[in-house]
Amino acid sequence: MTKSFGPVVALRDVNLTLRKGEVLGLLGDNGAGKSTLMKIICGFEKPDGGSMTLRGEPYEPRSVDHARALGIDAVYQDLALIDELSVFHNMFLRRELVHRPLPLLANRAMRAQTRAALDEIGIDIPNINAPVARLSGGQRQAIAVARTVHSEADILLLDEPLAAMGAKEGARILDLIARLKETGEVSIIMVLHNYVHVLASCDRVNLIQDGVIAFDKPTAETSIEELTELVVSEYRRARMAA
Amino acid sequence: MQVETATETPRTSAPPQRRERPARRGVLARLLTLREGSVIVITVLVAAYFAATTDAFLSWDNFKTLLPYFAPFAILAAGEVMLMINGEIDLSIGAVYLFAPFMFHEFHVAGLPLLVALALALGMCLLVGLVNGFFTTVVRINSFITTLGMLLALTGFTLIISDAQPVQTPGTDVLGGQTAFTRIFGGGTYSELIWALAIVALLQVVLSFTRWGIYTVAVGSNRIGAAEAGIKVRLVIIRNFVVCALCAGLVGVLEAVRTTSVQPDPSGANEVLFGGIAAAVIGGTLLAGGSGTVVGALIGALLLGLLNDGLVITGVNADYLNFYLGLAIILAMAANTYVGRARKGQTGG
């Protein structure tokens, strides 16, 4: 798959496979194209070339809604939260419950489900009526993750889901991912920077370099040292070139 | 024999404590937690001032005098608020206000019944909203520029089709005789007030209790995030442009029926524009988008109407009226901002 933004080539020839029930860790330098790849898979960006297959069928998402209807949902790096809206409206953004046949929002039901979903993950957000602007970075990220997990998608794309979190909140999210994995129903691609997290929660790890997948191994067959060495050698090459 | 016991997996953590809101607070404090709170306080103060300083202010007759200074602007501002929450602005509402009754006249002169002519005239306004929305979201011209162009083009078009001559509003009688049509569409004493209250109530419900409203706030607050979540940003904005244009067109027709004739007067149209936007902003809607209230716009329009009417009653020289009105708007807005800050518990900027 390829993707360019004007003269900037983000993805040159990416070949990525996600198996059912697998948690795939995606690594790469800043600007390597991880987020672009995620946005293509979830239907937000269109690829310039290449093809995707979903459950054996050709997969060409027309929109985020379309991808979601096919069971693919994403947590974006920027979280896609609406500061002015309440926690529970954010949780249900684009999936709002309404009092059919009236087009009025079923706020009470959304509040109850939001509370249940957050309690299940174990994230403490005292007031779900408050706008998300008032929350901490970790809480905001937890809501974005909870929203996607709660969407009943079976392919989850998580772009740095732990970036703004403290150790405790991060551990809760990793617990949640482990629980999802146990069900065997959910497949996950996670962009991560912390190799400990990668080895602890992923089945396999891929590394994007220069717009291609340069490394692909099961986490059982690699180590923090090997992953570190890969990145350090890339850094050395970059310095030589500069 | 083995006995299987079903064990429930323990929850990962105890449910977090919920902080309840403080149960009882003073009426004023509770009022100020409303987004409209500050403008309500300022409006009450202004009304109290005029009531205390003049005899004629607190009378039913004066309330009726006040209505045309207030109701049309409430409708205009209600539509504008929806668009301003999107982070866009429509400067063509004055031009649409001018254009709609002339289209109404043209369609009626062409032999169509009153209601059909009215519907078609509003249909033309809808088209204007679509064009504004198209150039803003698809061609991606800033809405300030798009609608500034529309303001000039539509005002010019109105002058062309009217030959710069005033016309009598279809269905009206110069002597002021009322029919069912005129009584409903602006001619009745409370007609415009009822339209204003109904439209404000409807749009506030749309804003607070429907997906449309949620998406409107989302697009104004975080456009990229809204798109990432799958919201069709263009559709939301275009829809609100249409609402805004329809409100403006309806007000144009209501006012034309009330006054029984229309002048193709661009300067009057511009005053309508300024009044509509001022009411929206005074009502607490941010020019930057993401936040606003339709009810606030109604109260903003009421405040403008009260100032206008109160200054006239006080006997201010006509030459001074706009001068005082302008100062009053800035003062009211400053007070509004100050009270708003107090509401959020901030002491300084």
mmCIF file of N, CA, C and O in Angstrom, chain A residues 115-168:
data_model
loop_
_atom_site.group_PDB
_atom_site.id
_atom_site.type_symbol
_atom_site.label_atom_id
_atom_site.label_comp_id
_atom_site.label_asym_id
_atom_site.label_seq_id
_atom_site.Cartn_x
_atom_site.Cartn_y
_atom_site.Cartn_z
ATOM 1 N N ARG A 115 -21.410 4.963 32.215
ATOM 2 C CA ARG A 115 -20.974 4.674 33.577
ATOM 3 C C ARG A 115 -20.555 3.205 33.680
ATOM 4 O O ARG A 115 -19.495 2.873 34.201
ATOM 5 N N ALA A 116 -21.373 2.324 33.112
ATOM 6 C CA ALA A 116 -21.071 0.885 33.186
ATOM 7 C C ALA A 116 -19.766 0.567 32.463
ATOM 8 O O ALA A 116 -18.930 -0.176 32.976
ATOM 9 N N ALA A 117 -19.587 1.182 31.288
ATOM 10 C CA ALA A 117 -18.381 0.885 30.502
ATOM 11 C C ALA A 117 -17.127 1.371 31.229
ATOM 12 O O ALA A 117 -16.113 0.673 31.266
ATOM 13 N N LEU A 118 -17.199 2.568 31.823
ATOM 14 C CA LEU A 118 -16.025 3.107 32.508
ATOM 15 C C LEU A 118 -15.734 2.315 33.780
ATOM 16 O O LEU A 118 -14.573 2.054 34.104
ATOM 17 N N ASP A 119 -16.781 1.914 34.482
ATOM 18 C CA ASP A 119 -16.584 1.099 35.691
ATOM 19 C C ASP A 119 -15.926 -0.231 35.334
ATOM 20 O O ASP A 119 -15.058 -0.722 36.045
ATOM 21 N N GLU A 120 -16.354 -0.789 34.205
ATOM 22 C CA GLU A 120 -15.822 -2.087 33.799
ATOM 23 C C GLU A 120 -14.314 -1.988 33.553
ATOM 24 O O GLU A 120 -13.553 -2.884 33.925
ATOM 25 N N ILE A 121 -13.900 -0.895 32.923
ATOM 26 C CA ILE A 121 -12.469 -0.718 32.679
ATOM 27 C C ILE A 121 -11.755 -0.338 33.968
ATOM 28 O O ILE A 121 -10.567 -0.594 34.135
ATOM 29 N N GLY A 122 -12.495 0.261 34.886
ATOM 30 C CA GLY A 122 -11.887 0.692 36.131
ATOM 31 C C GLY A 122 -11.272 2.074 36.040
ATOM 32 O O GLY A 122 -10.286 2.364 36.699
ATOM 33 N N ILE A 123 -11.844 2.910 35.184
ATOM 34 C CA ILE A 123 -11.343 4.279 35.052
ATOM 35 C C ILE A 123 -12.247 5.196 35.874
ATOM 36 O O ILE A 123 -13.464 5.172 35.722
ATOM 37 N N ASP A 124 -11.625 5.987 36.730
ATOM 38 C CA ASP A 124 -12.396 6.830 37.638
ATOM 39 C C ASP A 124 -12.651 8.194 37.010
ATOM 40 O O ASP A 124 -11.743 9.012 36.894
ATOM 41 N N ILE A 125 -13.878 8.417 36.572
ATOM 42 C CA ILE A 125 -14.264 9.732 36.072
ATOM 43 C C ILE A 125 -15.518 10.133 36.831
ATOM 44 O O ILE A 125 -16.610 9.645 36.546
ATOM 45 N N PRO A 126 -15.362 10.990 37.868
ATOM 46 C CA PRO A 126 -16.467 11.249 38.795
ATOM 47 C C PRO A 126 -17.714 11.797 38.119
ATOM 48 O O PRO A 126 -18.810 11.367 38.421
ATOM 49 N N ASN A 127 -17.557 12.740 37.211
ATOM 50 C CA ASN A 127 -18.745 13.388 36.669
ATOM 51 C C ASN A 127 -18.813 13.209 35.156
ATOM 52 O O ASN A 127 -18.110 13.889 34.411
ATOM 53 N N ILE A 128 -19.674 12.296 34.698
ATOM 54 C CA ILE A 128 -19.722 12.039 33.261
ATOM 55 C C ILE A 128 -20.569 13.067 32.521
ATOM 56 O O ILE A 128 -20.683 13.029 31.308
ATOM 57 N N ASN A 129 -21.160 14.020 33.279
ATOM 58 C CA ASN A 129 -21.892 15.111 32.621
ATOM 59 C C ASN A 129 -20.982 16.280 32.281
ATOM 60 O O ASN A 129 -21.368 17.181 31.549
ATOM 61 N N ALA A 130 -19.776 16.271 32.862
ATOM 62 C CA ALA A 130 -18.857 17.386 32.642
ATOM 63 C C ALA A 130 -18.289 17.318 31.228
ATOM 64 O O ALA A 130 -18.117 16.228 30.685
ATOM 65 N N PRO A 131 -18.021 18.495 30.624
ATOM 66 C CA PRO A 131 -17.361 18.465 29.323
ATOM 67 C C PRO A 131 -15.952 17.858 29.444
ATOM 68 O O PRO A 131 -15.302 18.035 30.476
ATOM 69 N N VAL A 132 -15.497 17.160 28.417
ATOM 70 C CA VAL A 132 -14.207 16.471 28.528
ATOM 71 C C VAL A 132 -13.040 17.443 28.625
ATOM 72 O O VAL A 132 -11.954 17.055 29.021
ATOM 73 N N ALA A 133 -13.280 18.720 28.293
ATOM 74 C CA ALA A 133 -12.216 19.727 28.423
ATOM 75 C C ALA A 133 -11.688 19.788 29.854
ATOM 76 O O ALA A 133 -10.536 20.120 30.093
ATOM 77 N N ARG A 134 -12.536 19.433 30.834
ATOM 78 C CA ARG A 134 -12.129 19.553 32.238
ATOM 79 C C ARG A 134 -11.294 18.362 32.710
ATOM 80 O O ARG A 134 -10.843 18.338 33.844
ATOM 81 N N LEU A 135 -11.126 17.341 31.866
ATOM 82 C CA LEU A 135 -10.464 16.122 32.337
ATOM 83 C C LEU A 135 -8.958 16.153 32.090
ATOM 84 O O LEU A 135 -8.465 16.921 31.271
ATOM 85 N N SER A 136 -8.253 15.264 32.780
ATOM 86 C CA SER A 136 -6.803 15.159 32.595
ATOM 87 C C SER A 136 -6.512 14.416 31.296
ATOM 88 O O SER A 136 -7.390 13.770 30.724
ATOM 89 N N GLY A 137 -5.259 14.504 30.840
ATOM 90 C CA GLY A 137 -4.865 13.827 29.606
ATOM 91 C C GLY A 137 -5.135 12.336 29.665
ATOM 92 O O GLY A 137 -5.650 11.742 28.716
ATOM 93 N N GLY A 138 -4.818 11.719 30.809
ATOM 94 C CA GLY A 138 -5.023 10.282 30.958
ATOM 95 C C GLY A 138 -6.490 9.915 30.915
ATOM 96 O O GLY A 138 -6.883 8.931 30.282
ATOM 97 N N GLN A 139 -7.316 10.726 31.588
ATOM 98 C CA GLN A 139 -8.760 10.458 31.591
ATOM 99 C C GLN A 139 -9.336 10.583 30.183
ATOM 100 O O GLN A 139 -10.169 9.780 29.768
ATOM 101 N N ARG A 140 -8.857 11.611 29.451
ATOM 102 C CA ARG A 140 -9.347 11.809 28.091
ATOM 103 C C ARG A 140 -9.005 10.588 27.234
ATOM 104 O O ARG A 140 -9.823 10.079 26.473
ATOM 105 N N GLN A 141 -7.762 10.132 27.390
ATOM 106 C CA GLN A 141 -7.337 8.994 26.602
ATOM 107 C C GLN A 141 -8.147 7.741 26.966
ATOM 108 O O GLN A 141 -8.531 6.969 26.097
ATOM 109 N N ALA A 142 -8.424 7.598 28.261
ATOM 110 C CA ALA A 142 -9.218 6.448 28.705
ATOM 111 C C ALA A 142 -10.598 6.482 28.058
ATOM 112 O O ALA A 142 -11.128 5.436 27.648
ATOM 113 N N ILE A 143 -11.180 7.688 27.946
ATOM 114 C CA ILE A 143 -12.503 7.790 27.330
ATOM 115 C C ILE A 143 -12.437 7.414 25.855
ATOM 116 O O ILE A 143 -13.294 6.691 25.349
ATOM 117 N N ALA A 144 -11.388 7.878 25.182
ATOM 118 C CA ALA A 144 -11.253 7.545 23.763
ATOM 119 C C ALA A 144 -11.108 6.039 23.572
ATOM 120 O O ALA A 144 -11.712 5.457 22.665
ATOM 121 N N VAL A 145 -10.312 5.395 24.445
ATOM 122 C CA VAL A 145 -10.136 3.939 24.333
ATOM 123 C C VAL A 145 -11.451 3.235 24.669
ATOM 124 O O VAL A 145 -11.898 2.342 23.950
ATOM 125 N N ALA A 146 -12.097 3.675 25.767
ATOM 126 C CA ALA A 146 -13.350 3.055 26.185
ATOM 127 C C ALA A 146 -14.391 3.171 25.075
ATOM 128 O O ALA A 146 -15.150 2.238 24.813
ATOM 129 N N ARG A 147 -14.418 4.316 24.407
ATOM 130 C CA ARG A 147 -15.385 4.530 23.331
ATOM 131 C C ARG A 147 -15.206 3.486 22.227
ATOM 132 O O ARG A 147 -16.173 2.898 21.747
ATOM 133 N N THR A 148 -13.957 3.260 21.842
ATOM 134 C CA THR A 148 -13.706 2.336 20.733
ATOM 135 C C THR A 148 -13.957 0.890 21.143
ATOM 136 O O THR A 148 -14.567 0.124 20.411
ATOM 137 N N VAL A 149 -13.512 0.540 22.364
ATOM 138 C CA VAL A 149 -13.735 -0.823 22.846
ATOM 139 C C VAL A 149 -15.228 -1.102 22.959
ATOM 140 O O VAL A 149 -15.716 -2.170 22.631
ATOM 141 N N HIS A 150 -15.958 -0.073 23.416
ATOM 142 C CA HIS A 150 -17.388 -0.191 23.656
ATOM 143 C C HIS A 150 -18.182 -0.247 22.352
ATOM 144 O O HIS A 150 -19.360 -0.564 22.330
ATOM 145 N N SER A 151 -17.525 0.075 21.231
ATOM 146 C CA SER A 151 -18.255 0.193 19.959
ATOM 147 C C SER A 151 -18.586 -1.172 19.367
ATOM 148 O O SER A 151 -19.231 -1.257 18.343
ATOM 149 N N GLU A 152 -18.100 -2.245 19.995
ATOM 150 C CA GLU A 152 -18.359 -3.603 19.520
ATOM 151 C C GLU A 152 -17.718 -3.890 18.174
ATOM 152 O O GLU A 152 -18.126 -4.805 17.467
ATOM 153 N N ALA A 153 -16.706 -3.109 17.829
ATOM 154 C CA ALA A 153 -15.923 -3.439 16.645
ATOM 155 C C ALA A 153 -15.091 -4.675 16.979
ATOM 156 O O ALA A 153 -14.768 -4.906 18.141
ATOM 157 N N ASP A 154 -14.735 -5.472 15.964
ATOM 158 C CA ASP A 154 -13.883 -6.623 16.276
ATOM 159 C C ASP A 154 -12.455 -6.426 15.763
ATOM 160 O O ASP A 154 -11.604 -7.278 15.961
ATOM 161 N N ILE A 155 -12.210 -5.296 15.096
ATOM 162 C CA ILE A 155 -10.825 -4.939 14.778
ATOM 163 C C ILE A 155 -10.587 -3.541 15.344
ATOM 164 O O ILE A 155 -11.233 -2.573 14.940
ATOM 165 N N LEU A 156 -9.695 -3.447 16.305
ATOM 166 C CA LEU A 156 -9.452 -2.162 16.967
ATOM 167 C C LEU A 156 -8.081 -1.631 16.561
ATOM 168 O O LEU A 156 -7.103 -2.384 16.573
ATOM 169 N N LEU A 157 -8.032 -0.361 16.224
ATOM 170 C CA LEU A 157 -6.768 0.288 15.907
ATOM 171 C C LEU A 157 -6.500 1.306 17.007
ATOM 172 O O LEU A 157 -7.289 2.229 17.196
ATOM 173 N N LEU A 158 -5.432 1.119 17.739
ATOM 174 C CA LEU A 158 -5.154 2.024 18.853
ATOM 175 C C LEU A 158 -3.833 2.745 18.586
ATOM 176 O O LEU A 158 -2.770 2.127 18.593
ATOM 177 N N ASP A 159 -3.925 4.047 18.315
ATOM 178 C CA ASP A 159 -2.728 4.824 17.997
ATOM 179 C C ASP A 159 -2.204 5.464 19.283
ATOM 180 O O ASP A 159 -2.760 6.443 19.765
ATOM 181 N N GLU A 160 -1.174 4.905 19.830
ATOM 182 C CA GLU A 160 -0.577 5.338 21.093
ATOM 183 C C GLU A 160 -1.615 5.503 22.199
ATOM 184 O O GLU A 160 -1.808 6.590 22.731
ATOM 185 N N PRO A 161 -2.257 4.393 22.568
ATOM 186 C CA PRO A 161 -3.347 4.507 23.547
ATOM 187 C C PRO A 161 -2.878 4.843 24.956
ATOM 188 O O PRO A 161 -3.693 5.184 25.796
ATOM 189 N N LEU A 162 -1.573 4.760 25.218
ATOM 190 C CA LEU A 162 -1.103 4.997 26.584
ATOM 191 C C LEU A 162 -0.290 6.274 26.707
ATOM 192 O O LEU A 162 0.263 6.564 27.772
ATOM 193 N N ALA A 163 -0.211 7.060 25.615
ATOM 194 C CA ALA A 163 0.748 8.171 25.574
ATOM 195 C C ALA A 163 0.596 9.142 26.740
ATOM 196 O O ALA A 163 1.579 9.589 27.313
ATOM 197 N N ALA A 164 -0.649 9.493 27.103
ATOM 198 C CA ALA A 164 -0.828 10.539 28.117
ATOM 199 C C ALA A 164 -1.128 9.969 29.495
ATOM 200 O O ALA A 164 -1.530 10.676 30.396
ATOM 201 N N MET A 165 -0.968 8.637 29.646
ATOM 202 C CA MET A 165 -1.432 8.008 30.878
ATOM 203 C C MET A 165 -0.338 7.790 31.899
ATOM 204 O O MET A 165 0.809 7.528 31.550
ATOM 205 N N GLY A 166 -0.734 7.833 33.162
ATOM 206 C CA GLY A 166 0.146 7.427 34.246
ATOM 207 C C GLY A 166 0.255 5.908 34.250
ATOM 208 O O GLY A 166 -0.488 5.227 33.546
ATOM 209 N N ALA A 167 1.180 5.392 35.072
ATOM 210 C CA ALA A 167 1.439 3.952 35.072
ATOM 211 C C ALA A 167 0.186 3.159 35.438
ATOM 212 O O ALA A 167 -0.122 2.132 34.838
ATOM 213 N N LYS A 168 -0.575 3.672 36.422
ATOM 214 C CA LYS A 168 -1.738 2.935 36.900
ATOM 215 C C LYS A 168 -2.833 2.874 35.835
ATOM 216 O O LYS A 168 -3.388 1.814 35.549
#
